[in-house]
mmCIF file with all atom_site columns, C-alpha atoms in Angstrom:
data_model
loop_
_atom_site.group_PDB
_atom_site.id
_atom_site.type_symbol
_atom_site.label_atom_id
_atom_site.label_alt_id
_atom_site.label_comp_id
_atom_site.label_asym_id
_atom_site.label_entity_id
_atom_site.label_seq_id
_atom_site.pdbx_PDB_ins_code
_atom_site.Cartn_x
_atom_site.Cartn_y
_atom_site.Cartn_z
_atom_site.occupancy
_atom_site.B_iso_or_equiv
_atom_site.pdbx_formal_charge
_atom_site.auth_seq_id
_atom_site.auth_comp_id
_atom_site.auth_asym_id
_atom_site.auth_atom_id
_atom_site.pdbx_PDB_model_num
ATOM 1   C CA . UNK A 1 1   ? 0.000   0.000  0.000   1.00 94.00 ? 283 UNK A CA 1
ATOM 2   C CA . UNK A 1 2   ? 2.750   2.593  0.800   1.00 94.00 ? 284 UNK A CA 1
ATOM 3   C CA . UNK A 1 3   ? 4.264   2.291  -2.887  1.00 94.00 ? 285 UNK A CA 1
ATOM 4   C CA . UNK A 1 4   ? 1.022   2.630  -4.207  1.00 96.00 ? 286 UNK A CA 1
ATOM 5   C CA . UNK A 1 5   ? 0.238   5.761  -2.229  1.00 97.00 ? 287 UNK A CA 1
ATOM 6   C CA . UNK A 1 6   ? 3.693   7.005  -3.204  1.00 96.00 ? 288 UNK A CA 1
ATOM 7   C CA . UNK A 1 7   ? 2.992   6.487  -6.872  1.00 95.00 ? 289 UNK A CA 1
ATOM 8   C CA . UNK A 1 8   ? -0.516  8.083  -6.740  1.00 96.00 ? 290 UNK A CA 1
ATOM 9   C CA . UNK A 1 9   ? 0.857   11.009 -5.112  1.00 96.00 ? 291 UNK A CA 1
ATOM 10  C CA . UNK A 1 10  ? 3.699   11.620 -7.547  1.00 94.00 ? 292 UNK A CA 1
ATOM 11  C CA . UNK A 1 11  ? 0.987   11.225 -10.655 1.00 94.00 ? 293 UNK A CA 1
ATOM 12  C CA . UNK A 1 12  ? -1.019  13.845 -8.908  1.00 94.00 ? 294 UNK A CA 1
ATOM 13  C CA . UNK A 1 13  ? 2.208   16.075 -7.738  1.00 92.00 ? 295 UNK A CA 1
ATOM 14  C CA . UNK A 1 14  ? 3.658   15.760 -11.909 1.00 89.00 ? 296 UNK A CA 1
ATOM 15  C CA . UNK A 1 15  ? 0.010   17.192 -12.804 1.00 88.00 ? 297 UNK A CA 1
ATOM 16  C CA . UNK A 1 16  ? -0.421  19.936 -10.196 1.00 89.00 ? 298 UNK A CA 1
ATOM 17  C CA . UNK A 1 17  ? 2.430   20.528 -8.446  1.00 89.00 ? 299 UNK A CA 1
ATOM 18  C CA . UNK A 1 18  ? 2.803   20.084 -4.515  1.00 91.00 ? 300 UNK A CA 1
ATOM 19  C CA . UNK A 1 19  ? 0.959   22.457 -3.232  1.00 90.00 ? 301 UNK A CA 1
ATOM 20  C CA . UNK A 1 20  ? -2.239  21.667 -5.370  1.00 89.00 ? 302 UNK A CA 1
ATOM 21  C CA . UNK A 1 21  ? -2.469  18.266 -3.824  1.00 94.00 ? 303 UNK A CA 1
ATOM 22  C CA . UNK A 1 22  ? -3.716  17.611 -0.428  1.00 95.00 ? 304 UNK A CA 1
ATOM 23  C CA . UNK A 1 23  ? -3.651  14.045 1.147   1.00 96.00 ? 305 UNK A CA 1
ATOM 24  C CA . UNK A 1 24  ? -7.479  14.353 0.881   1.00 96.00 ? 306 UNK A CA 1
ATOM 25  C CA . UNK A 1 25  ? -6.915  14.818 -2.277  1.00 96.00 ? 307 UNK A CA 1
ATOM 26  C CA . UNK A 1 26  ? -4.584  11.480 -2.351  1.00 97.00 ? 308 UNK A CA 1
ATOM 27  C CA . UNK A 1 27  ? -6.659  9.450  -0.561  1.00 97.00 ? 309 UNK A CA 1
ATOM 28  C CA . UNK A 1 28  ? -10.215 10.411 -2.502  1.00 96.00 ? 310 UNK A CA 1
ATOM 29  C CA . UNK A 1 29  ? -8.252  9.963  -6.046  1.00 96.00 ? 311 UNK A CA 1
ATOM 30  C CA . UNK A 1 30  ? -7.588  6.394  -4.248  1.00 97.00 ? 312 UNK A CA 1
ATOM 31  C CA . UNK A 1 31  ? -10.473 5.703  -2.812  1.00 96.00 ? 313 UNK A CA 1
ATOM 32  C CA . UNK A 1 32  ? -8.848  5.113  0.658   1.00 97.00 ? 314 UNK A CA 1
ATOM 33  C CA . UNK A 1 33  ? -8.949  7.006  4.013   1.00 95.00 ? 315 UNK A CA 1
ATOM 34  C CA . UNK A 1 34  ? -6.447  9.235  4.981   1.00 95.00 ? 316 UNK A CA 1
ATOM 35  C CA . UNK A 1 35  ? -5.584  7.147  8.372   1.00 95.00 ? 317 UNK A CA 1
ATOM 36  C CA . UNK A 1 36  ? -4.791  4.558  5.548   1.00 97.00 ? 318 UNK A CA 1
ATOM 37  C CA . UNK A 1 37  ? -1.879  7.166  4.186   1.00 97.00 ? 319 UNK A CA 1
ATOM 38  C CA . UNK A 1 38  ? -0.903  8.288  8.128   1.00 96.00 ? 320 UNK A CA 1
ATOM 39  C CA . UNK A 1 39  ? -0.535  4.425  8.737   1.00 96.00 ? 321 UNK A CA 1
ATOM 40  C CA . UNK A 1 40  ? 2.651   4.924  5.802   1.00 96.00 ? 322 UNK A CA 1
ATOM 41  C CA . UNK A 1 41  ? 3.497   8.520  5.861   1.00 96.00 ? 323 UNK A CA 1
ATOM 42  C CA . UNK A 1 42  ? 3.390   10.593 9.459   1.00 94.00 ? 324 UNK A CA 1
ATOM 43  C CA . UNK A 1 43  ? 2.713   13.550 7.939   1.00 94.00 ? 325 UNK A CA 1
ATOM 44  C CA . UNK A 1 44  ? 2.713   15.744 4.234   1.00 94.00 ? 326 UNK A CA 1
ATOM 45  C CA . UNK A 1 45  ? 6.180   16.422 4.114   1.00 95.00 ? 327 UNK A CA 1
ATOM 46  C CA . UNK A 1 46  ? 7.307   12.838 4.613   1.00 96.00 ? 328 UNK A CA 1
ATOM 47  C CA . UNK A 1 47  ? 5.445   12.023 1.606   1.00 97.00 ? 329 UNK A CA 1
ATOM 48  C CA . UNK A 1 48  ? 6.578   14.562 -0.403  1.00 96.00 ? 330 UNK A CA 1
ATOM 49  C CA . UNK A 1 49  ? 10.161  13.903 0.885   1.00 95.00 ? 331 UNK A CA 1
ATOM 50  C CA . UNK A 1 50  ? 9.228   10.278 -0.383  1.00 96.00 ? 332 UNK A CA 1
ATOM 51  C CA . UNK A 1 51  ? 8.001   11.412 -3.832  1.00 95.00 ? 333 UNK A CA 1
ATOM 52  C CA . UNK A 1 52  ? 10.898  14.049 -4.184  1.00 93.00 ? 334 UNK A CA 1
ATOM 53  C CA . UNK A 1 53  ? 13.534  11.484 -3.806  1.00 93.00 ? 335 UNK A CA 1
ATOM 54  C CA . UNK A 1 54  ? 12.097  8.901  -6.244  1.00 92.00 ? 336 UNK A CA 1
ATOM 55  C CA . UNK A 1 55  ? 12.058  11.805 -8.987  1.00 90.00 ? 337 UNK A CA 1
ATOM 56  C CA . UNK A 1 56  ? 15.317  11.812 -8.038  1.00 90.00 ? 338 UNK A CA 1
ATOM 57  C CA . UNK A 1 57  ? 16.344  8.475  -8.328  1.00 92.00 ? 339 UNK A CA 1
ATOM 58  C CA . UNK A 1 58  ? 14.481  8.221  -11.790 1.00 90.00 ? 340 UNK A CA 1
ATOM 59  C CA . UNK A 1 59  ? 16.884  11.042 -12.756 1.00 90.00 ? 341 UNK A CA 1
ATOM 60  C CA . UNK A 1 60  ? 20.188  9.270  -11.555 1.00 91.00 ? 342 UNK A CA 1
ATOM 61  C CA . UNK A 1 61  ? 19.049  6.010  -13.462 1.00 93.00 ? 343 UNK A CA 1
ATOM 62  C CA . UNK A 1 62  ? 18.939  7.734  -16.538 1.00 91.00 ? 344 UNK A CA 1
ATOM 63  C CA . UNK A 1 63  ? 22.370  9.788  -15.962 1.00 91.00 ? 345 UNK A CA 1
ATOM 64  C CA . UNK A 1 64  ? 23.478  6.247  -15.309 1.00 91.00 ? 346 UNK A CA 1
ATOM 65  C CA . UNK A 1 65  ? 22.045  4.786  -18.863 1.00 91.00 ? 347 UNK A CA 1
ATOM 66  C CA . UNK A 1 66  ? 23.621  7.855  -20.973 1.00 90.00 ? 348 UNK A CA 1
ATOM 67  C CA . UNK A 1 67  ? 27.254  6.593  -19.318 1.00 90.00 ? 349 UNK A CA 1
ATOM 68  C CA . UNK A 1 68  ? 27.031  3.315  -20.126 1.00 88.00 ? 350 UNK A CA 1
ATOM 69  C CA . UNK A 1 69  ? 29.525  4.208  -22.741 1.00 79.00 ? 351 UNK A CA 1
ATOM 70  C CA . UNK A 1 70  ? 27.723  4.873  -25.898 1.00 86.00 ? 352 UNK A CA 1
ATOM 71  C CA . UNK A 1 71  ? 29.342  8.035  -25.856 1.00 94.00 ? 353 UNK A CA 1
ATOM 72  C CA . UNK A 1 72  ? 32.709  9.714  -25.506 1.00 95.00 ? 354 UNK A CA 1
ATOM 73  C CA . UNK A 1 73  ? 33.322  12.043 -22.638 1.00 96.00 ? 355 UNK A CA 1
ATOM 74  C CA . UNK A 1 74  ? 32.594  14.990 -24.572 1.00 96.00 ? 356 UNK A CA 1
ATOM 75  C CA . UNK A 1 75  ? 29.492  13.799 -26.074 1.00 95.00 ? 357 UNK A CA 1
ATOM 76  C CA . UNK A 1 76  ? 28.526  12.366 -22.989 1.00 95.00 ? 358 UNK A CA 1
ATOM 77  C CA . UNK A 1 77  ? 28.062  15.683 -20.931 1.00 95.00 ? 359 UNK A CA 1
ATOM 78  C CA . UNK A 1 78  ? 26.357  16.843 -23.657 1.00 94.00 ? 360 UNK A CA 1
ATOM 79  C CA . UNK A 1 79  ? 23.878  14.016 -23.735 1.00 94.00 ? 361 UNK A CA 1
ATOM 80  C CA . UNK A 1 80  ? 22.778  14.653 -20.097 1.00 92.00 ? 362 UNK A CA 1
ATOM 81  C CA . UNK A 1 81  ? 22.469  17.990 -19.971 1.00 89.00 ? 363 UNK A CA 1
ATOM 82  C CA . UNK A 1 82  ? 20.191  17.590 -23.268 1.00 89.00 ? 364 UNK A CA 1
ATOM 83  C CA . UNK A 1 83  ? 17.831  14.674 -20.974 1.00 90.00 ? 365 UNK A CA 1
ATOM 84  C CA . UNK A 1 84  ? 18.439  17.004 -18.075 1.00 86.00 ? 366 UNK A CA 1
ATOM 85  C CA . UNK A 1 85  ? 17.126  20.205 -19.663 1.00 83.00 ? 367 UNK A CA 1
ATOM 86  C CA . UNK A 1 86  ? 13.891  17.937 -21.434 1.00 83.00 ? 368 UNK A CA 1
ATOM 87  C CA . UNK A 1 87  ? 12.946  16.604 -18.080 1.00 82.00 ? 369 UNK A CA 1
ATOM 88  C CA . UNK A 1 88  ? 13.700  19.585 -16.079 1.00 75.00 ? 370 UNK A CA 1
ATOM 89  C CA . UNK A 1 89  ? 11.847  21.635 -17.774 1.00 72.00 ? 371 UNK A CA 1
ATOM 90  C CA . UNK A 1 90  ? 9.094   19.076 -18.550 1.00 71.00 ? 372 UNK A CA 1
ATOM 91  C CA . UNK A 1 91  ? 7.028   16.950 -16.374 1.00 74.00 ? 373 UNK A CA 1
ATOM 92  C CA . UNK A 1 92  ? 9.657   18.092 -13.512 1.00 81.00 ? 374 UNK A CA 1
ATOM 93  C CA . UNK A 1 93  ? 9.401   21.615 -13.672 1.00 80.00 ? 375 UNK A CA 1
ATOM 94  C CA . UNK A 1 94  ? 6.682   22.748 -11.608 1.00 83.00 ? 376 UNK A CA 1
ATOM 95  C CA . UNK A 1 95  ? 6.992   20.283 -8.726  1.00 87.00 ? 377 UNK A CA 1
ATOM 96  C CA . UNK A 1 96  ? 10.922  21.121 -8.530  1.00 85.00 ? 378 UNK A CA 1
ATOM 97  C CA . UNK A 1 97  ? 10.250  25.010 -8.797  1.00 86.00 ? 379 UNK A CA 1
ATOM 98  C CA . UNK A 1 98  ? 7.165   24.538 -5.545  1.00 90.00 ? 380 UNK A CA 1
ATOM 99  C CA . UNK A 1 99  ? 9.812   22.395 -4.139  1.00 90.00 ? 381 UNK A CA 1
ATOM 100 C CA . UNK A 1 100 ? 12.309  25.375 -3.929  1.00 87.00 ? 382 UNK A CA 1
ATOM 101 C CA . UNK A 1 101 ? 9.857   27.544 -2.772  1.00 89.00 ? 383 UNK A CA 1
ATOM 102 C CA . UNK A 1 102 ? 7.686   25.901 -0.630  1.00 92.00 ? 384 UNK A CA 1
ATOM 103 C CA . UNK A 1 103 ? 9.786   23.219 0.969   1.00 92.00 ? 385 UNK A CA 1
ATOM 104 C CA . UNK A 1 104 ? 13.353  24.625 1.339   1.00 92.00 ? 386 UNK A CA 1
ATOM 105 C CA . UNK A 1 105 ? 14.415  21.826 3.723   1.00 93.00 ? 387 UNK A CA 1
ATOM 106 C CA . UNK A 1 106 ? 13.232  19.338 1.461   1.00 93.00 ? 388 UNK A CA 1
ATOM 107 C CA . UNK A 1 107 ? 15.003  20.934 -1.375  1.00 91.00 ? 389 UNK A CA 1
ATOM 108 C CA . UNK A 1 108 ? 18.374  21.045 0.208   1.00 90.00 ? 390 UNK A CA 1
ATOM 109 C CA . UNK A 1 109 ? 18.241  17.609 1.003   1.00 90.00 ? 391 UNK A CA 1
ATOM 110 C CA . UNK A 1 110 ? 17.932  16.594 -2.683  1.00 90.00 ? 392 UNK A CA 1
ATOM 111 C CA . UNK A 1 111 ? 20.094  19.124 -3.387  1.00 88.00 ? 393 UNK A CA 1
ATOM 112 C CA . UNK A 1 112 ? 22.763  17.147 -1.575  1.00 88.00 ? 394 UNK A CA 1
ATOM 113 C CA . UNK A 1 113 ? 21.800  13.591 -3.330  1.00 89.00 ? 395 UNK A CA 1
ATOM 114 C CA . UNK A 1 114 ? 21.852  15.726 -6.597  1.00 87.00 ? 396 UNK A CA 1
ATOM 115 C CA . UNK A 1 115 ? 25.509  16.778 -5.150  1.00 89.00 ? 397 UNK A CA 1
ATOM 116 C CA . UNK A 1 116 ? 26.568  13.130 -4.599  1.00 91.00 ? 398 UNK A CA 1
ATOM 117 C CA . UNK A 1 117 ? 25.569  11.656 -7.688  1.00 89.00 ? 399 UNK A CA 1
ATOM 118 C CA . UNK A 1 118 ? 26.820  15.019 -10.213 1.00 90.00 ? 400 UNK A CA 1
ATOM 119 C CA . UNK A 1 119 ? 30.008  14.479 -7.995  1.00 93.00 ? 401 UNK A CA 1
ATOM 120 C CA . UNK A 1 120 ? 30.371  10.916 -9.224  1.00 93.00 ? 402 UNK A CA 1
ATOM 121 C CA . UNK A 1 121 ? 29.307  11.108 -12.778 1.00 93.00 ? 403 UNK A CA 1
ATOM 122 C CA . UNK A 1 122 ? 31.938  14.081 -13.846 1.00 95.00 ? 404 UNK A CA 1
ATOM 123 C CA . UNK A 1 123 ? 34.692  12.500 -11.443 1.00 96.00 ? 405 UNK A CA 1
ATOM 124 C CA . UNK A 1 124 ? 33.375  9.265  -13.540 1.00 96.00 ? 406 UNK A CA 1
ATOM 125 C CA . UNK A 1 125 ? 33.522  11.420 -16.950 1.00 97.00 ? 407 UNK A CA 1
ATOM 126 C CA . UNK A 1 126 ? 37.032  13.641 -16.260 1.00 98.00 ? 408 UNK A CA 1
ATOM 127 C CA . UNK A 1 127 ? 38.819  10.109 -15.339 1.00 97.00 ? 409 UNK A CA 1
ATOM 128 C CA . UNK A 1 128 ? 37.888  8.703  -18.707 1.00 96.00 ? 410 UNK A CA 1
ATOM 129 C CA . UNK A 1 129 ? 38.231  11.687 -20.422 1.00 97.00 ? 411 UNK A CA 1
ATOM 130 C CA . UNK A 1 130 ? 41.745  11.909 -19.386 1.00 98.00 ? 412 UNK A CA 1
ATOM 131 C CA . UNK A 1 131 ? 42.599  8.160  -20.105 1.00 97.00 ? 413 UNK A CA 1
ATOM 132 C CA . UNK A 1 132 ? 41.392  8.736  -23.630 1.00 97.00 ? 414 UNK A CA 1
ATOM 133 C CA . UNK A 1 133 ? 43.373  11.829 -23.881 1.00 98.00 ? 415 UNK A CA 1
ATOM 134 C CA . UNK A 1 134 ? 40.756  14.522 -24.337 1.00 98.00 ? 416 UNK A CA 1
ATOM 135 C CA . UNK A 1 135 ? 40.869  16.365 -21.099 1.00 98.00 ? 417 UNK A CA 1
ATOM 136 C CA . UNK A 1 136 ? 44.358  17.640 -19.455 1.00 98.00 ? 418 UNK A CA 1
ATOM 137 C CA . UNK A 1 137 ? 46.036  15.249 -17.491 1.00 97.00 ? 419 UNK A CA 1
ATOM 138 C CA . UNK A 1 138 ? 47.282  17.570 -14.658 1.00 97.00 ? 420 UNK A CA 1
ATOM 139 C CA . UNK A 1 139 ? 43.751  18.563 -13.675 1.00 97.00 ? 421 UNK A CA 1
ATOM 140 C CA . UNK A 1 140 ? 42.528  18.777 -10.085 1.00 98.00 ? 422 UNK A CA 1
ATOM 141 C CA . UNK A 1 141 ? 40.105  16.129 -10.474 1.00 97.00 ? 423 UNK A CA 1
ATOM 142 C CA . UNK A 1 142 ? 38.493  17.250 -6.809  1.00 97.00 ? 424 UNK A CA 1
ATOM 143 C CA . UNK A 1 143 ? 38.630  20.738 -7.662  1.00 97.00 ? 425 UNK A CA 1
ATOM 144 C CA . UNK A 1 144 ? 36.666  20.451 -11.343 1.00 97.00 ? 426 UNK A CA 1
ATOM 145 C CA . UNK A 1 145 ? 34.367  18.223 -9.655  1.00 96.00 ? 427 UNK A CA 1
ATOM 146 C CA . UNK A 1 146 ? 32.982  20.567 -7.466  1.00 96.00 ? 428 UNK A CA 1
ATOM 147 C CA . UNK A 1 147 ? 33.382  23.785 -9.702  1.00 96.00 ? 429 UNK A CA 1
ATOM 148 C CA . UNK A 1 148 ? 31.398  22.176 -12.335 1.00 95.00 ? 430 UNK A CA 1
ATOM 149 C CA . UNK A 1 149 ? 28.183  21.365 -9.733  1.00 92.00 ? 431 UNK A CA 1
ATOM 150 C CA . UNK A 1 150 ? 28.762  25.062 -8.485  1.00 93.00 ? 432 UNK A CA 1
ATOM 151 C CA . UNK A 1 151 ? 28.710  26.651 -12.084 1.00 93.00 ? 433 UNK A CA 1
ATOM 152 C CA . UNK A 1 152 ? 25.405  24.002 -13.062 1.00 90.00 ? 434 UNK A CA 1
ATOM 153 C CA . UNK A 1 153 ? 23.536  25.033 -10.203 1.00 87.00 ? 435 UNK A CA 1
ATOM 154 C CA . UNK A 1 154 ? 24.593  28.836 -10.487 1.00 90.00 ? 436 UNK A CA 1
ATOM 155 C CA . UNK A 1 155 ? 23.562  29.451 -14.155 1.00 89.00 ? 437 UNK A CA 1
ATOM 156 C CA . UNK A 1 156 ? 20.198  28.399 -12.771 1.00 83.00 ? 438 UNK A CA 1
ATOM 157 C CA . UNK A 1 157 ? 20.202  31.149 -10.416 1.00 86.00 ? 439 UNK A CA 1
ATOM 158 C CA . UNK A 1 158 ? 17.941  34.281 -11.729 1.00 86.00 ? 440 UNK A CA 1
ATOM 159 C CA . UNK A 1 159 ? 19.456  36.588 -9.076  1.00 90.00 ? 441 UNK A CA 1
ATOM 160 C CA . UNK A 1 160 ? 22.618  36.012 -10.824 1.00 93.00 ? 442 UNK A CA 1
ATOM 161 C CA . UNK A 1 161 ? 21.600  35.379 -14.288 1.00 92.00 ? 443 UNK A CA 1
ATOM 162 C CA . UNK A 1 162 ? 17.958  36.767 -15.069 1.00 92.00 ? 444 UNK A CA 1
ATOM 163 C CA . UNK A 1 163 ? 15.785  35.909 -17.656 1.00 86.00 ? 445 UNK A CA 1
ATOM 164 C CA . UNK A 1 164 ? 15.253  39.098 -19.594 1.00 92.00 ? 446 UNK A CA 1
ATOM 165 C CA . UNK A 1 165 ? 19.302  39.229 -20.129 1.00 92.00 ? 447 UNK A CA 1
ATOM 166 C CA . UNK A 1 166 ? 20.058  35.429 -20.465 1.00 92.00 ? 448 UNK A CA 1
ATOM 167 C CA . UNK A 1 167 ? 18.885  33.078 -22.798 1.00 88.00 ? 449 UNK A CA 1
ATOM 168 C CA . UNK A 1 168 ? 18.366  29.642 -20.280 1.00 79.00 ? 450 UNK A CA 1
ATOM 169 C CA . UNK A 1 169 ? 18.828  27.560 -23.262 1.00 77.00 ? 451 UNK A CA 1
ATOM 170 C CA . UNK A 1 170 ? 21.988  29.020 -24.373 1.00 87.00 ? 452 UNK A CA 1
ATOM 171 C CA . UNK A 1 171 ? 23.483  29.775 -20.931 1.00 90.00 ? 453 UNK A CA 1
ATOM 172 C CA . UNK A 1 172 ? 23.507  26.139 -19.998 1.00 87.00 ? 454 UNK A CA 1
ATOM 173 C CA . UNK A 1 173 ? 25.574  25.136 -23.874 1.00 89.00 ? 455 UNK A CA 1
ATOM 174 C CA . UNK A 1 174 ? 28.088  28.409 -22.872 1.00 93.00 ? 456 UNK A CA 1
ATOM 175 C CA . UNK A 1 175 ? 28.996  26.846 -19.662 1.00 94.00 ? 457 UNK A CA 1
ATOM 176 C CA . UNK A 1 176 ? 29.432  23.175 -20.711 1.00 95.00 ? 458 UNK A CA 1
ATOM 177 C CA . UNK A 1 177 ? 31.309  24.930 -23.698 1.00 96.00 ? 459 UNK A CA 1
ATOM 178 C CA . UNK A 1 178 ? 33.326  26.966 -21.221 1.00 97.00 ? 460 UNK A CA 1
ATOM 179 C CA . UNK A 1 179 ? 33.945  23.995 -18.751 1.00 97.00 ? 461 UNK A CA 1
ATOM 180 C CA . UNK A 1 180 ? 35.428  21.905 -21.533 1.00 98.00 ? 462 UNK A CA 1
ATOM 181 C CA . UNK A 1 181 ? 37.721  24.301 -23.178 1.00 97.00 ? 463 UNK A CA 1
ATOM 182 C CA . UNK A 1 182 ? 39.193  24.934 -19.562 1.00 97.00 ? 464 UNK A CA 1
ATOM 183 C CA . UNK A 1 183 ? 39.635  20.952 -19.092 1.00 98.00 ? 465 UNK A CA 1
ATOM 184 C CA . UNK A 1 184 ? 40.079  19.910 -23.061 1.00 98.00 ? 466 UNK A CA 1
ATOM 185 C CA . UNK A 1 185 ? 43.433  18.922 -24.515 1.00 98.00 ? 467 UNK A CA 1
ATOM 186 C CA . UNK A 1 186 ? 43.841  19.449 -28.296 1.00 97.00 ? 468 UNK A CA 1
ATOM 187 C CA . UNK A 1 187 ? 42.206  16.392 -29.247 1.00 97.00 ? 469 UNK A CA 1
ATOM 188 C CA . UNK A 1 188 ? 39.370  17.261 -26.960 1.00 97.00 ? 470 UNK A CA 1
ATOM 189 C CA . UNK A 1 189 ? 38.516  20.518 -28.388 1.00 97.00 ? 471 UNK A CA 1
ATOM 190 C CA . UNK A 1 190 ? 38.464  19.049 -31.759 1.00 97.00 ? 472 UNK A CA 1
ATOM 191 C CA . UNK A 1 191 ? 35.711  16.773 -30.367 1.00 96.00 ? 473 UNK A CA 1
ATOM 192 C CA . UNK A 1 192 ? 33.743  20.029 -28.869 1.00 96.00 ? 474 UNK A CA 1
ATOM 193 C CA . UNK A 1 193 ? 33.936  21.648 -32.301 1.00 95.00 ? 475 UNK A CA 1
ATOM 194 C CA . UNK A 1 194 ? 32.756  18.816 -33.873 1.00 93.00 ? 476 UNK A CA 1
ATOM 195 C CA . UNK A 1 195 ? 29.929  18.536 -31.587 1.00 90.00 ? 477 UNK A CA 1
ATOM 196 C CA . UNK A 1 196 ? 29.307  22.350 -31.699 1.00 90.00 ? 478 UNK A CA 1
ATOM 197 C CA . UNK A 1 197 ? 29.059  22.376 -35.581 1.00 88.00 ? 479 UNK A CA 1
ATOM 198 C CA . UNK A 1 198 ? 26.999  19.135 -35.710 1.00 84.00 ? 480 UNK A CA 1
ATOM 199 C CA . UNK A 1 199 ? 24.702  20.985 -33.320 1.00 75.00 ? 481 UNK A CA 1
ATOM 200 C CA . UNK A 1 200 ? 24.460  24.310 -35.337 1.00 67.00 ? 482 UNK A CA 1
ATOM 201 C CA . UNK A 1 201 ? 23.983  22.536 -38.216 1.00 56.00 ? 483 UNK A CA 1
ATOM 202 C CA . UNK A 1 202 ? 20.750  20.697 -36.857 1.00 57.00 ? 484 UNK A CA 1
ATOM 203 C CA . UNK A 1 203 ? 19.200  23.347 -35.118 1.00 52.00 ? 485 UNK A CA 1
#
């Protein structure tokens, strides 16, 4: 019963967002009582917790798919941020955005997973990148890693880069363009101007 009450409540959360569901709401959709959701979730919060951090997980399994090694470093960051961008700005886009606002604490805990796992897929992606000879050797592998999640997260900041100057789309392409020609050897930047022109050329 609990992971069917989770997976009602995220169907109902993708359509309306977090605040325009209400465990009534659950249960009625369900045709349960709401002591039958208590008996699983102590409160709202734990259930949105609960639905926050299987959006989550659904994310990282994907991230997980695209490195699978279909790809070559360079390609590879490119792939995710094109799934992230689809699905972050898709079905995800107004439950994340109430998330931010309405349930900080919530927030910065997936912040954190998101932390963990972008912390392990670039140190993942700069290790083979560097085998294969497209990003610098002598890199602080420790010191990208955490640079990179700081400059994601920060181009999504409006305070810092608002809408009515910067193009969202665009932004996110400059920095991944800007992170690999600070990381790329020679025959890594040939890669990134392949990828760039392939790109321009389809658009």
């Amino acid at each position: 019963m609990k992971e069917a009450i989770q997976e009602k409540a995220m169907e109902m959360y993708m359509k309306l967002g977090f605040r325009g569901v209400t465990l009534d709401d659950i249960a009625q959709e369900m045709s349960i009582s709401k002591k039958t959701i208590y008996q699983h979730f102590s409160n709202r919060n734990e259930l949105i917790e609960a639905v926050a951090k299987h959006m989550l997980q659904e994310i990282k399994d994907e991230i997980d798919n695209l490195c699978q090694g279909q790809f070559n470093p360079v390609e590879e960051l490119f792939a995710i941020r094109s799934y992230l961008r689809k699905t972050l700005e898709g079905k995800y886009q107004l439950p994340i955005f109430q998330l931010q606002k309405f349930y900080p604490e919530i927030s910065q805990k997936i912040k954190q997973d998101q932390f963990c796992k972008m912390h392990d897929s670039v140190m993942d992606n700069l290790k083979r990148g560097i085998d294969m000879g497209l990003y610098r050797p002598e890199l602080d592998l420790e010191f990208i890693t955490r640079i990179y999640f700081a400059g994601v997260t920060g181009t999504k900041d409006p305070n810092i880069f608002p809408e009515d100057k910067f193009n969202i789309h665009t932004l996110h392409t400059q920095y991944l363009e800007y992170h690999l020609r600070a990381i790329g050897t020679e025959k890594g930047l040939v890669l990134l101007h392949q990828h760039l022109q392939e790109t321009d050329e389809n658009s």
